[in-house]
């Protein structure tokens, strides 16, 4: 295994491979805000607030 510690910009001072972290982040799935938007769309309200409990009985009446 080659020591890439001397290549500027590729590793942090503690030895973390920056490019590997970026690749892993890109492949990690939905972001927190994307999940919030998906939940809001699922319960039928674009403006649903995160943390508030949806009233499923009201949702059933609308359908």
GROMACS .gro file of N, CA, C and O in nm:
model
  252
    1UNK      N    1   0.084  -0.117   0.000
    1UNK     CA    2   0.000   0.000   0.000
    1UNK      C    3   0.089   0.123   0.000
    1UNK      O    4   0.178   0.138   0.081
    2UNK      N    5   0.061   0.213  -0.095
    2UNK     CA    6   0.141   0.335  -0.107
    2UNK      C    7   0.103   0.435   0.001
    2UNK      O    8  -0.012   0.444   0.041
    3UNK      N    9   0.199   0.508   0.046
    3UNK     CA   10   0.175   0.611   0.147
    3UNK      C   11   0.143   0.741   0.075
    3UNK      O   12   0.230   0.807   0.020
    4UNK      N   13   0.015   0.780   0.075
    4UNK     CA   14  -0.028   0.903   0.009
    4UNK      C   15  -0.034   1.020   0.104
    4UNK      O   16  -0.092   1.122   0.072
    5UNK      N   17   0.025   1.007   0.220
    5UNK     CA   18   0.020   1.113   0.320
    5UNK      C   19   0.085   1.241   0.269
    5UNK      O   20   0.051   1.349   0.314
    6UNK      N   21   0.178   1.231   0.175
    6UNK     CA   22   0.250   1.348   0.127
    6UNK      C   23   0.177   1.422   0.015
    6UNK      O   24   0.215   1.531  -0.021
    7UNK      N   25   0.072   1.364  -0.040
    7UNK     CA   26  -0.003   1.427  -0.148
    7UNK      C   27  -0.091   1.536  -0.088
    7UNK      O   28  -0.181   1.507  -0.010
    8UNK      N   29  -0.069   1.662  -0.124
    8UNK     CA   30  -0.146   1.772  -0.064
    8UNK      C   31  -0.295   1.762  -0.095
    8UNK      O   32  -0.334   1.736  -0.207
    9UNK      N   33  -0.377   1.781   0.008
    9UNK     CA   34  -0.520   1.787  -0.011
    9UNK      C   35  -0.593   1.655  -0.013
    9UNK      O   36  -0.715   1.653  -0.020
   10UNK      N   37  -0.525   1.543  -0.008
   10UNK     CA   38  -0.596   1.415  -0.017
   10UNK      C   39  -0.624   1.353   0.120
   10UNK      O   40  -0.713   1.270   0.130
   11UNK      N   41  -0.550   1.391   0.220
   11UNK     CA   42  -0.568   1.336   0.354
   11UNK      C   43  -0.570   1.450   0.457
   11UNK      O   44  -0.502   1.551   0.439
   12UNK      N   45  -0.647   1.430   0.564
   12UNK     CA   46  -0.644   1.527   0.673
   12UNK      C   47  -0.519   1.503   0.755
   12UNK      O   48  -0.448   1.405   0.735
   13UNK      N   49  -0.495   1.589   0.850
   13UNK     CA   50  -0.378   1.575   0.936
   13UNK      C   51  -0.382   1.444   1.014
   13UNK      O   52  -0.280   1.384   1.042
   14UNK      N   53  -0.504   1.397   1.048
   14UNK     CA   54  -0.517   1.273   1.124
   14UNK      C   55  -0.514   1.148   1.035
   14UNK      O   56  -0.520   1.037   1.085
   15UNK      N   57  -0.507   1.168   0.902
   15UNK     CA   58  -0.493   1.055   0.812
   15UNK      C   59  -0.622   1.012   0.743
   15UNK      O   60  -0.626   0.910   0.676
   16UNK      N   61  -0.729   1.090   0.754
   16UNK     CA   62  -0.855   1.056   0.689
   16UNK      C   63  -0.847   1.087   0.540
   16UNK      O   64  -0.805   1.195   0.501
   17UNK      N   65  -0.887   0.992   0.458
   17UNK     CA   66  -0.887   1.009   0.314
   17UNK      C   67  -1.009   1.093   0.275
   17UNK      O   68  -1.123   1.046   0.278
   18UNK      N   69  -0.986   1.216   0.234
   18UNK     CA   70  -1.094   1.310   0.204
   18UNK      C   71  -1.179   1.263   0.087
   18UNK      O   72  -1.302   1.268   0.092
   19UNK      N   73  -1.119   1.215  -0.018
   19UNK     CA   74  -1.194   1.170  -0.136
   19UNK      C   75  -1.281   1.049  -0.104
   19UNK      O   76  -1.392   1.038  -0.153
   20UNK      N   77  -1.233   0.959  -0.021
   20UNK     CA   78  -1.312   0.843   0.018
   20UNK      C   79  -1.435   0.885   0.099
   20UNK      O   80  -1.544   0.833   0.079
   21UNK      N   81  -1.418   0.981   0.188
   21UNK     CA   82  -1.530   1.032   0.267
   21UNK      C   83  -1.633   1.096   0.175
   21UNK      O   84  -1.753   1.074   0.190
   22UNK      N   85  -1.589   1.174   0.077
   22UNK     CA   86  -1.681   1.237  -0.018
   22UNK      C   87  -1.759   1.131  -0.098
   22UNK      O   88  -1.879   1.146  -0.120
   23UNK      N   89  -1.690   1.025  -0.141
   23UNK     CA   90  -1.757   0.917  -0.216
   23UNK      C   91  -1.860   0.848  -0.128
   23UNK      O   92  -1.972   0.820  -0.171
   24UNK      N   93  -1.823   0.818  -0.004
   24UNK     CA   94  -1.916   0.752   0.087
   24UNK      C   95  -2.038   0.839   0.116
   24UNK      O   96  -2.151   0.790   0.123
   25UNK      N   97  -2.018   0.969   0.134
   25UNK     CA   98  -2.130   1.061   0.159
   25UNK      C   99  -2.224   1.065   0.039
   25UNK      O  100  -2.346   1.069   0.055
   26UNK      N  101  -2.169   1.065  -0.081
   26UNK     CA  102  -2.251   1.072  -0.202
   26UNK      C  103  -2.336   0.946  -0.219
   26UNK      O  104  -2.444   0.951  -0.276
   27UNK      N  105  -2.290   0.835  -0.167
   27UNK     CA  106  -2.360   0.708  -0.182
   27UNK      C  107  -2.438   0.667  -0.057
   27UNK      O  108  -2.480   0.553  -0.046
   28UNK      N  109  -2.460   0.760   0.035
   28UNK     CA  110  -2.518   0.722   0.164
   28UNK      C  111  -2.669   0.726   0.168
   28UNK      O  112  -2.729   0.686   0.266
   29UNK      N  113  -2.736   0.774   0.064
   29UNK     CA  114  -2.882   0.777   0.064
   29UNK      C  115  -2.935   0.917   0.079
   29UNK      O  116  -2.868   1.016   0.050
   30UNK      N  117  -3.060   0.926   0.126
   30UNK     CA  118  -3.128   1.054   0.138
   30UNK      C  119  -3.069   1.140   0.250
   30UNK      O  120  -3.025   1.088   0.351
   31UNK      N  121  -3.073   1.271   0.228
   31UNK     CA  122  -3.032   1.363   0.333
   31UNK      C  123  -3.148   1.382   0.430
   31UNK      O  124  -3.261   1.343   0.402
   32UNK      N  125  -3.122   1.444   0.542
   32UNK     CA  126  -3.223   1.470   0.643
   32UNK      C  127  -3.338   1.552   0.583
   32UNK      O  128  -3.455   1.520   0.601
   33UNK      N  129  -3.304   1.657   0.508
   33UNK     CA  130  -3.407   1.741   0.448
   33UNK      C  131  -3.485   1.668   0.340
   33UNK      O  132  -3.605   1.690   0.323
   34UNK      N  133  -3.421   1.581   0.264
   34UNK     CA  134  -3.492   1.502   0.163
   34UNK      C  135  -3.592   1.407   0.229
   34UNK      O  136  -3.703   1.388   0.178
   35UNK      N  137  -3.556   1.351   0.342
   35UNK     CA  138  -3.647   1.263   0.416
   35UNK      C  139  -3.766   1.343   0.465
   35UNK      O  140  -3.882   1.299   0.454
   36UNK      N  141  -3.743   1.463   0.519
   36UNK     CA  142  -3.852   1.548   0.566
   36UNK      C  143  -3.948   1.580   0.452
   36UNK      O  144  -4.070   1.575   0.469
   37UNK      N  145  -3.895   1.613   0.334
   37UNK     CA  146  -3.980   1.644   0.220
   37UNK      C  147  -4.061   1.523   0.176
   37UNK      O  148  -4.179   1.535   0.143
   38UNK      N  149  -3.999   1.407   0.176
   38UNK     CA  150  -4.069   1.285   0.137
   38UNK      C  151  -4.182   1.253   0.234
   38UNK      O  152  -4.293   1.219   0.192
   39UNK      N  153  -4.159   1.272   0.362
   39UNK     CA  154  -4.263   1.248   0.463
   39UNK      C  155  -4.377   1.348   0.444
   39UNK      O  156  -4.494   1.310   0.448
   40UNK      N  157  -4.343   1.473   0.419
   40UNK     CA  158  -4.445   1.575   0.399
   40UNK      C  159  -4.532   1.541   0.278
   40UNK      O  160  -4.654   1.554   0.283
   41UNK      N  161  -4.472   1.496   0.171
   41UNK     CA  162  -4.547   1.459   0.051
   41UNK      C  163  -4.632   1.336   0.076
   41UNK      O  164  -4.744   1.325   0.026
   42UNK      N  165  -4.581   1.243   0.155
   42UNK     CA  166  -4.653   1.119   0.184
   42UNK      C  167  -4.780   1.145   0.263
   42UNK      O  168  -4.883   1.084   0.238
   43UNK      N  169  -4.776   1.238   0.357
   43UNK     CA  170  -4.894   1.268   0.438
   43UNK      C  171  -4.982   1.372   0.371
   43UNK      O  172  -5.086   1.408   0.425
   44UNK      N  173  -4.942   1.421   0.253
   44UNK     CA  174  -5.027   1.507   0.175
   44UNK      C  175  -5.013   1.654   0.204
   44UNK      O  176  -5.100   1.732   0.167
   45UNK      N  177  -4.907   1.696   0.268
   45UNK     CA  178  -4.890   1.838   0.297
   45UNK      C  179  -4.746   1.879   0.270
   45UNK      O  180  -4.655   1.828   0.332
   46UNK      N  181  -4.729   1.969   0.176
   46UNK     CA  182  -4.595   2.020   0.146
   46UNK      C  183  -4.539   2.100   0.263
   46UNK      O  184  -4.420   2.116   0.277
   47UNK      N  185  -4.627   2.152   0.350
   47UNK     CA  186  -4.583   2.239   0.458
   47UNK      C  187  -4.589   2.170   0.593
   47UNK      O  188  -4.590   2.236   0.696
   48UNK      N  189  -4.592   2.037   0.594
   48UNK     CA  190  -4.596   1.966   0.722
   48UNK      C  191  -4.468   1.995   0.799
   48UNK      O  192  -4.359   1.994   0.744
   49UNK      N  193  -4.483   2.024   0.925
   49UNK     CA  194  -4.367   2.055   1.007
   49UNK      C  195  -4.306   1.927   1.060
   49UNK      O  196  -4.376   1.836   1.102
   50UNK      N  197  -4.174   1.922   1.061
   50UNK     CA  198  -4.106   1.806   1.116
   50UNK      C  199  -4.126   1.804   1.266
   50UNK      O  200  -4.117   1.905   1.332
   51UNK      N  201  -4.156   1.688   1.318
   51UNK     CA  202  -4.176   1.674   1.461
   51UNK      C  203  -4.321   1.679   1.501
   51UNK      O  204  -4.357   1.636   1.609
   52UNK      N  205  -4.407   1.732   1.415
   52UNK     CA  206  -4.549   1.732   1.447
   52UNK      C  207  -4.609   1.600   1.401
   52UNK      O  208  -4.570   1.545   1.301
   53UNK      N  209  -4.705   1.552   1.475
   53UNK     CA  210  -4.766   1.425   1.441
   53UNK      C  211  -4.879   1.448   1.341
   53UNK      O  212  -4.968   1.529   1.364
   54UNK      N  213  -4.876   1.378   1.228
   54UNK     CA  214  -4.983   1.395   1.131
   54UNK      C  215  -5.113   1.334   1.184
   54UNK      O  216  -5.113   1.237   1.258
   55UNK      N  217  -5.224   1.395   1.148
   55UNK     CA  218  -5.354   1.345   1.187
   55UNK      C  219  -5.404   1.255   1.075
   55UNK      O  220  -5.457   1.301   0.975
   56UNK      N  221  -5.382   1.124   1.090
   56UNK     CA  222  -5.416   1.030   0.985
   56UNK      C  223  -5.565   1.019   0.963
   56UNK      O  224  -5.610   0.989   0.854
   57UNK      N  225  -5.645   1.046   1.063
   57UNK     CA  226  -5.790   1.040   1.045
   57UNK      C  227  -5.834   1.151   0.949
   57UNK      O  228  -5.919   1.129   0.862
   58UNK      N  229  -5.775   1.270   0.960
   58UNK     CA  230  -5.807   1.378   0.867
   58UNK      C  231  -5.763   1.341   0.727
   58UNK      O  232  -5.830   1.374   0.630
   59UNK      N  233  -5.650   1.275   0.715
   59UNK     CA  234  -5.600   1.235   0.583
   59UNK      C  235  -5.696   1.135   0.519
   59UNK      O  236  -5.719   1.140   0.399
   60UNK      N  237  -5.751   1.045   0.597
   60UNK     CA  238  -5.843   0.944   0.543
   60UNK      C  239  -5.972   1.011   0.493
   60UNK      O  240  -6.028   0.969   0.395
   61UNK      N  241  -6.018   1.114   0.562
   61UNK     CA  242  -6.141   1.184   0.523
   61UNK      C  243  -6.124   1.256   0.389
   61UNK      O  244  -6.217   1.268   0.313
   62UNK      N  245  -6.002   1.304   0.360
   62UNK     CA  246  -5.976   1.378   0.238
   62UNK      C  247  -5.979   1.288   0.116
   62UNK      O  248  -6.002   1.334   0.007
   63UNK      N  249  -5.953   1.161   0.134
   63UNK     CA  250  -5.944   1.068   0.019
   63UNK      C  251  -6.078   1.019  -0.026
   63UNK      O  252  -6.176   1.023   0.028
   0.00000   0.00000   0.00000
